[in-house]
Short mmCIF file of N, CA and C in Angstrom, two decimals:
data_model
loop_
_atom_site.label_atom_id
_atom_site.label_comp_id
_atom_site.label_asym_id
_atom_site.label_seq_id
_atom_site.Cartn_x
_atom_site.Cartn_y
_atom_site.Cartn_z
N MET A 124 -1.55 9.32 -17.60
CA MET A 124 -1.18 8.43 -17.40
C MET A 124 -0.36 7.57 -16.81
N ALA A 125 0.04 7.69 -15.58
CA ALA A 125 -0.04 7.62 -14.10
C ALA A 125 -0.90 6.64 -13.72
N ARG A 126 -1.99 6.93 -14.06
CA ARG A 126 -3.42 5.72 -13.47
C ARG A 126 -4.10 4.85 -14.06
N PRO A 127 -3.54 4.68 -15.28
CA PRO A 127 -3.57 3.42 -15.96
C PRO A 127 -2.35 2.59 -15.03
N ALA A 128 -1.20 2.72 -14.89
CA ALA A 128 -0.70 2.06 -14.34
C ALA A 128 -0.72 1.87 -13.36
N VAL A 129 -1.72 2.64 -12.79
CA VAL A 129 -1.82 1.97 -11.16
C VAL A 129 -2.46 0.99 -11.01
N VAL A 130 -3.89 1.61 -12.19
CA VAL A 130 -5.01 0.25 -11.69
C VAL A 130 -3.98 -0.74 -12.62
N GLY A 131 -3.64 -0.96 -13.84
CA GLY A 131 -2.74 -1.98 -14.55
C GLY A 131 -2.45 -2.71 -12.46
N LEU A 132 -0.96 -1.92 -12.33
CA LEU A 132 -0.56 -2.86 -10.57
C LEU A 132 -1.07 -3.07 -9.47
N ALA A 133 -2.45 -3.23 -9.94
CA ALA A 133 -3.04 -3.25 -8.82
C ALA A 133 -4.25 -4.73 -9.67
N ARG A 134 -4.22 -4.26 -10.35
CA ARG A 134 -4.96 -5.59 -11.27
C ARG A 134 -3.67 -6.87 -11.67
N GLU A 135 -3.12 -6.98 -11.55
CA GLU A 135 -2.33 -8.01 -11.89
C GLU A 135 -1.75 -7.91 -10.34
N PHE A 136 -1.65 -7.17 -9.13
CA PHE A 136 -1.11 -7.59 -7.59
C PHE A 136 -2.93 -9.19 -7.23
N TRP A 137 -3.31 -8.18 -7.55
CA TRP A 137 -5.12 -8.92 -7.77
C TRP A 137 -4.86 -10.15 -7.87
N ALA A 138 -4.52 -10.36 -8.88
CA ALA A 138 -4.87 -11.86 -10.38
C ALA A 138 -3.54 -12.37 -9.22
N PHE A 139 -2.15 -11.93 -8.98
CA PHE A 139 -1.15 -12.98 -8.08
C PHE A 139 -2.00 -13.17 -7.19
N LEU A 140 -2.35 -13.00 -6.01
CA LEU A 140 -2.80 -13.43 -5.48
C LEU A 140 -4.02 -14.26 -4.82
N ARG A 141 -5.11 -13.89 -6.55
CA ARG A 141 -5.77 -15.10 -6.27
C ARG A 141 -5.35 -16.60 -6.85
N VAL A 142 -4.24 -16.20 -8.08
CA VAL A 142 -3.78 -17.77 -8.42
C VAL A 142 -2.87 -18.28 -7.58
N ARG A 143 -1.72 -17.67 -7.03
CA ARG A 143 -0.71 -18.31 -5.98
C ARG A 143 -1.37 -18.57 -4.60
N LYS A 144 -2.61 -18.10 -4.24
CA LYS A 144 -3.27 -17.99 -3.42
C LYS A 144 -2.11 -17.30 -2.22
N LYS A 145 -1.92 -16.71 -1.70
CA LYS A 145 -0.80 -15.51 -1.28
C LYS A 145 -1.46 -14.93 -0.75
N TRP A 146 -2.21 -14.73 0.18
CA TRP A 146 -3.73 -13.63 1.16
C TRP A 146 -2.91 -13.67 2.06
N TRP A 147 -2.02 -13.86 2.47
CA TRP A 147 -1.05 -13.63 3.80
C TRP A 147 -0.44 -12.17 3.04
N LEU A 148 0.35 -12.03 1.93
CA LEU A 148 1.06 -10.40 1.70
C LEU A 148 -0.13 -9.15 1.09
N ALA A 149 -1.16 -9.30 1.61
CA ALA A 149 -2.71 -8.24 1.19
C ALA A 149 -2.68 -7.33 1.89
N PRO A 150 -2.21 -8.18 3.71
CA PRO A 150 -2.22 -6.85 4.91
C PRO A 150 -1.05 -6.92 4.98
N ILE A 151 0.66 -7.26 4.42
CA ILE A 151 1.69 -6.25 4.12
C ILE A 151 1.60 -5.28 3.14
N VAL A 152 0.92 -5.27 2.40
CA VAL A 152 0.98 -4.62 1.06
C VAL A 152 0.00 -3.43 1.47
N LEU A 153 -0.86 -3.69 2.19
CA LEU A 153 -1.78 -2.64 2.53
C LEU A 153 -1.36 -1.48 3.63
N VAL A 154 -0.85 -1.81 4.53
CA VAL A 154 -0.29 -1.56 5.57
C VAL A 154 1.23 -0.39 5.29
N LEU A 155 1.77 -1.53 4.69
CA LEU A 155 3.00 -0.58 4.15
C LEU A 155 2.47 0.77 3.08
N GLY A 156 1.48 0.58 2.28
CA GLY A 156 1.19 1.76 1.35
C GLY A 156 0.25 2.76 2.42
N LEU A 157 -0.91 1.92 3.40
CA LEU A 157 -1.12 3.23 4.49
C LEU A 157 0.36 4.13 4.64
N PHE A 158 0.73 3.62 5.28
CA PHE A 158 2.50 4.26 5.95
C PHE A 158 2.91 4.89 4.60
N GLY A 159 3.03 4.55 3.55
CA GLY A 159 3.16 5.87 2.52
C GLY A 159 2.89 6.66 2.27
N ALA A 160 1.47 6.25 1.98
CA ALA A 160 0.67 7.95 1.87
C ALA A 160 0.59 8.65 2.90
N LEU A 161 0.87 8.65 4.59
CA LEU A 161 0.57 9.08 5.13
C LEU A 161 2.01 10.17 5.46
N ILE A 162 3.03 8.96 5.53
CA ILE A 162 4.61 9.90 5.30
C ILE A 162 4.29 11.07 3.82
N VAL A 163 4.17 10.99 2.97
CA VAL A 163 3.55 11.81 2.04
C VAL A 163 2.76 13.01 1.96
N LEU A 164 1.65 12.55 2.57
CA LEU A 164 0.46 13.77 2.59
C LEU A 164 1.05 14.61 3.79
N SER A 165 1.87 14.33 4.71
CA SER A 165 1.80 14.92 6.17
C SER A 165 3.41 15.58 6.12
N GLN A 166 4.48 15.55 4.42
CA GLN A 166 5.08 16.35 4.69
C GLN A 166 4.76 17.91 4.43
N GLY A 167 5.37 18.65 4.93
CA GLY A 167 5.03 20.05 4.56
C GLY A 167 3.60 20.68 5.06
N SER A 168 3.60 19.95 6.44
CA SER A 168 1.66 20.28 7.48
C SER A 168 2.54 20.95 8.04
N ALA A 169 1.29 21.44 8.89
CA ALA A 169 1.21 21.20 10.56
C ALA A 169 1.66 19.86 11.58
N VAL A 170 1.04 19.14 10.40
CA VAL A 170 0.43 18.23 11.04
C VAL A 170 2.10 17.26 11.34
N ALA A 171 2.94 17.81 10.48
CA ALA A 171 3.93 16.27 10.61
C ALA A 171 4.79 15.90 11.83
N PRO A 172 5.23 17.14 12.65
CA PRO A 172 6.09 16.80 13.84
C PRO A 172 5.37 15.84 14.89
N PHE A 173 3.35 15.77 15.16
CA PHE A 173 2.49 14.97 15.52
C PHE A 173 2.86 13.82 14.95
N ILE A 174 2.96 13.14 13.36
CA ILE A 174 3.47 12.28 12.59
C ILE A 174 4.16 11.08 13.35
N TYR A 175 5.56 12.02 13.63
CA TYR A 175 6.72 11.33 13.53
C TYR A 175 6.81 10.51 15.00
N THR A 176 5.77 11.48 16.00
CA THR A 176 6.75 10.98 16.83
C THR A 176 5.73 9.71 17.39
N ILE A 177 5.07 9.66 16.09
CA ILE A 177 4.51 8.21 16.71
C ILE A 177 5.21 7.10 15.71
N PHE A 178 6.34 7.35 15.50
CA PHE A 178 7.77 6.72 14.53
C PHE A 178 8.40 6.43 15.43
#
């Protein structure tokens, strides 16, 4: 059930960028998403101490 919500959110964000011409928001959201995924995926693994030294 969560999958359609994520797809709907991404589609709505894309429509917002197209209509409002706010293209500068796309890289910010992309980088924040990548950092969030990196933190979530690295927790509880042996790689976590190396990830935290980057920040």
